[in-house]
Amino acid sequence: MTHARPLGAGADAGHKPPRSFHPRAGRMSDLRFNSIAGAVLASVLGVMGVGIAADAIVEPNYPAKAGYLPAVTLETGGGGPATPAGPPDFGRLFADPAQLQELIARGERVVAQCRSCHTFEAGGANGIGPNLHDAFGRQVAAHPGYDFSDAMEAHGGRWDYLALNDFLRAPASAVRGTKMAFAGLRNDEERVAMIAYLRSISPNNVPLPAPLPEAAPAEGEAAPAGGQTPAPH
């Protein structure tokens, strides 16, 4: 008499665990993962090591002050750089056509930081601040359609070379009570460049001032030929 085999008994006896659950396969997967992770880590550490070694061999030369404008040396008629003390010598700085064009181009880049509040095109709308197309040579607080502060209206005068220079350096100091929040342009070259740009777009014909008197030579320093004193530097 044939006895029935319990259901699944034969299958269980010859059945192998699925590949994914095989103990050896699991150990191989772990080893492969560890090998890949180790290779990646070694590569990262190698790159970092090269960077550290490069910095040790060649010291990086970072600028002392971040900026986006090329340096422009303001030359006076005597060939020396303009003196940082006192007002800029606009009569000399703007008399050189090549230097003036360079300053205008730089000034156009400087005013990019002002475009969130001002427009510079002819007929441009007023924004947080007035349109500045004709600001150079314009009567202070006289642009139509803009509500100037009482302090600005009481200031009076015109925006000529020196008035603009003083105001752009420190608006709050030049016009006490102004509502202009701009801190000012303390960099002399950027300020002169901005004035050059404002002058170039203004329809107001404001003549150049006379060059400032040249400083007397220092004690023990001979004056140049022709009796002229050297430009301040």
Coordinates of C-alpha atoms in Angstrom, one line a residue:
M1 CA 0.0 0.0 0.0
T2 CA 1.4 3.3 -1.0
H3 CA 1.4 6.0 1.7
A4 CA 0.8 9.5 0.7
R5 CA 3.8 11.8 1.1
P6 CA 3.0 14.9 3.2
L7 CA 2.3 17.8 1.0
G8 CA 5.4 19.8 0.4
A9 CA 7.8 17.5 2.2
G10 CA 9.8 16.6 -1.0
A11 CA 9.9 20.2 -2.1
D12 CA 11.2 21.4 1.2
A13 CA 13.9 18.8 1.3
G14 CA 15.3 19.9 -2.1
H15 CA 14.5 23.6 -2.0
K16 CA 17.4 26.2 -1.7
P17 CA 16.9 29.6 -0.2
P18 CA 16.3 32.3 -2.8
R19 CA 19.5 34.0 -4.0
S20 CA 18.7 37.3 -2.3
F21 CA 18.5 35.6 1.1
H22 CA 21.6 33.4 0.7
P23 CA 24.0 34.2 3.6
R24 CA 27.1 34.2 1.3
A25 CA 25.4 36.5 -1.2
G26 CA 24.6 38.9 1.7
R27 CA 28.3 38.9 2.8
M28 CA 29.4 39.5 -0.8
S29 CA 27.1 42.5 -1.2
D30 CA 28.4 44.0 2.0
L31 CA 31.9 43.6 0.9
R32 CA 31.2 45.2 -2.5
F33 CA 29.5 48.1 -0.9
N34 CA 32.4 48.6 1.6
S35 CA 34.9 48.5 -1.3
I36 CA 33.0 51.1 -3.3
A37 CA 32.5 53.4 -0.3
G38 CA 36.2 53.1 0.6
A39 CA 37.2 54.0 -2.9
V40 CA 34.9 57.1 -2.9
L41 CA 36.2 58.2 0.5
A42 CA 39.8 57.7 -0.7
S43 CA 39.2 59.9 -3.8
V44 CA 37.7 62.7 -1.7
L45 CA 40.5 62.6 0.8
G46 CA 43.0 62.6 -2.1
V47 CA 41.4 65.7 -3.7
M48 CA 41.4 67.5 -0.3
G49 CA 45.0 66.6 0.3
V50 CA 46.0 68.0 -3.1
G51 CA 44.2 71.3 -2.4
I52 CA 45.8 71.6 1.0
A53 CA 49.3 70.9 -0.4
A54 CA 48.7 73.4 -3.2
D55 CA 47.7 76.1 -0.7
A56 CA 50.8 75.3 1.3
I57 CA 53.1 75.6 -1.7
V58 CA 51.4 78.6 -3.4
E59 CA 49.9 81.1 -1.0
P60 CA 46.6 82.5 -2.4
N61 CA 46.6 86.2 -3.2
Y62 CA 43.2 87.4 -2.2
P63 CA 42.2 91.0 -2.6
A64 CA 42.1 93.0 0.6
K65 CA 38.7 94.4 -0.4
A66 CA 36.1 92.7 -2.7
G67 CA 35.0 94.8 -5.6
Y68 CA 33.8 94.6 -9.2
L69 CA 35.2 97.7 -10.7
P70 CA 38.7 98.0 -12.3
A71 CA 41.1 100.4 -10.6
V72 CA 41.4 103.8 -12.1
T73 CA 44.2 106.1 -11.1
L74 CA 43.1 109.7 -11.3
E75 CA 45.9 111.7 -12.9
T76 CA 46.3 115.4 -12.6
G77 CA 47.8 117.6 -15.2
G78 CA 51.2 117.3 -13.7
G79 CA 51.3 113.6 -14.2
G80 CA 50.8 112.6 -10.5
P81 CA 47.8 111.0 -8.9
A82 CA 45.1 113.2 -7.5
T83 CA 45.4 114.1 -3.9
P84 CA 42.8 112.3 -1.6
A85 CA 42.7 115.3 0.7
G86 CA 40.2 118.0 0.0
P87 CA 37.8 118.2 -3.0
P88 CA 38.7 116.4 -6.3
D89 CA 40.3 118.6 -8.9
F90 CA 37.6 118.3 -11.4
G91 CA 39.2 121.0 -13.6
R92 CA 42.1 118.7 -14.2
L93 CA 40.5 115.3 -14.0
F94 CA 37.8 116.0 -16.6
A95 CA 40.1 118.0 -18.9
D96 CA 41.8 114.9 -20.2
P97 CA 39.3 113.4 -22.8
A98 CA 40.7 109.9 -22.6
Q99 CA 40.5 109.8 -18.8
L100 CA 37.1 111.4 -18.9
Q101 CA 35.7 108.7 -21.1
E102 CA 37.2 106.1 -18.8
L103 CA 35.6 107.7 -15.8
I104 CA 32.2 108.0 -17.6
A105 CA 32.3 104.3 -18.4
R106 CA 33.2 103.4 -14.8
G107 CA 30.5 105.8 -13.5
E108 CA 27.9 104.0 -15.5
R109 CA 28.8 100.8 -13.6
V110 CA 28.8 102.6 -10.3
V111 CA 25.2 103.9 -10.7
A112 CA 24.0 100.3 -11.1
Q113 CA 23.7 100.2 -7.3
C114 CA 21.3 103.2 -7.5
R115 CA 18.9 101.8 -10.1
S116 CA 16.6 100.2 -7.5
C117 CA 15.6 103.8 -6.4
H118 CA 16.4 106.0 -9.4
T119 CA 16.1 106.1 -13.2
F120 CA 18.7 107.8 -15.4
E121 CA 17.0 107.9 -18.8
A122 CA 15.5 111.1 -20.2
G123 CA 11.8 111.3 -19.1
G124 CA 12.3 108.4 -16.7
A125 CA 9.8 107.9 -13.9
N126 CA 10.4 108.9 -10.4
G127 CA 10.8 106.0 -8.0
I128 CA 11.8 105.9 -4.4
G129 CA 14.1 108.7 -5.5
P130 CA 13.8 111.2 -8.3
N131 CA 14.9 110.7 -11.9
L132 CA 18.5 111.7 -12.2
H133 CA 18.9 112.3 -15.9
D134 CA 19.3 116.0 -15.5
A135 CA 20.4 116.0 -11.9
F136 CA 23.9 117.5 -12.7
G137 CA 23.5 121.2 -12.7
R138 CA 19.8 121.1 -11.6
Q139 CA 18.4 123.2 -8.8
V140 CA 18.3 121.2 -5.6
A141 CA 14.9 119.7 -4.8
A142 CA 13.5 121.0 -8.2
H143 CA 12.7 117.8 -10.2
P144 CA 9.0 117.9 -11.1
G145 CA 6.6 115.4 -9.7
Y146 CA 8.8 114.3 -6.8
D147 CA 8.0 114.9 -3.1
F148 CA 11.3 116.1 -1.6
S149 CA 12.0 116.2 2.1
D150 CA 11.7 119.5 3.9
A151 CA 15.5 119.3 4.6
M152 CA 16.3 119.0 0.9
E153 CA 14.0 121.8 -0.1
A154 CA 15.6 124.1 2.6
H155 CA 19.1 123.1 1.4
G156 CA 19.0 125.3 -1.7
G157 CA 21.7 125.7 -4.3
R158 CA 22.5 123.7 -7.4
W159 CA 24.0 120.3 -7.9
D160 CA 27.4 121.4 -9.2
Y161 CA 30.7 119.5 -9.0
L162 CA 31.4 120.2 -5.3
A163 CA 27.8 120.0 -4.1
L164 CA 27.4 116.6 -5.7
N165 CA 30.8 115.4 -4.4
D166 CA 29.8 116.4 -0.8
F167 CA 26.4 114.8 -1.0
L168 CA 27.4 111.6 -2.6
R169 CA 30.2 111.1 -0.1
A170 CA 27.8 111.3 2.9
P171 CA 24.2 112.3 2.1
A172 CA 23.1 112.4 5.8
S173 CA 26.0 114.7 6.7
A174 CA 25.6 117.0 3.7
V175 CA 21.9 117.5 4.1
R176 CA 20.8 116.9 7.6
G177 CA 17.3 115.4 7.7
T178 CA 17.4 114.0 4.1
K179 CA 15.2 110.9 3.7
M180 CA 17.7 109.4 1.4
A181 CA 18.9 106.2 3.1
F182 CA 22.0 105.7 0.9
A183 CA 25.1 105.6 3.2
G184 CA 27.3 107.3 0.5
L185 CA 30.3 106.7 -1.7
R186 CA 33.4 106.9 0.4
N187 CA 35.7 105.8 -2.4
D188 CA 37.0 109.0 -4.1
E189 CA 37.5 107.4 -7.5
E190 CA 34.0 105.8 -7.6
R191 CA 32.5 109.1 -6.6
V192 CA 34.3 111.1 -9.2
A193 CA 33.4 108.5 -11.8
M194 CA 29.7 108.8 -10.9
I195 CA 29.8 112.5 -11.2
A196 CA 31.5 112.2 -14.6
Y197 CA 28.6 109.9 -15.7
L198 CA 25.9 112.2 -14.3
R199 CA 27.5 115.1 -16.1
S200 CA 27.7 113.1 -19.4
I201 CA 23.9 112.4 -19.4
S202 CA 22.7 115.8 -18.2
P203 CA 21.4 118.3 -20.7
N204 CA 22.6 121.1 -18.4
N205 CA 25.8 122.7 -19.7
V206 CA 27.9 123.2 -16.6
P207 CA 31.4 124.4 -17.5
L208 CA 34.4 122.8 -15.9
P209 CA 35.8 124.7 -12.9
A210 CA 39.3 126.1 -13.0
P211 CA 42.0 123.7 -11.9
L212 CA 42.9 123.9 -8.3
P213 CA 46.1 125.7 -7.4
E214 CA 49.0 123.3 -7.3
A215 CA 50.6 122.6 -4.0
A216 CA 54.0 124.2 -3.2
P217 CA 56.9 121.7 -3.3
A218 CA 57.9 120.2 0.0
E219 CA 60.9 121.5 1.8
G220 CA 64.0 120.4 0.1
E221 CA 62.1 119.4 -3.1
A222 CA 63.0 121.3 -6.2
A223 CA 60.2 122.7 -8.4
P224 CA 60.0 121.3 -11.9
A225 CA 61.4 123.2 -14.9
G226 CA 59.3 126.1 -16.1
G227 CA 58.5 127.3 -12.6
Q228 CA 55.5 125.0 -12.2
T229 CA 54.9 123.2 -9.0
P230 CA 54.4 119.4 -9.0
A231 CA 50.9 118.0 -8.8
P232 CA 49.9 116.8 -5.4
H233 CA 50.4 113.2 -4.7

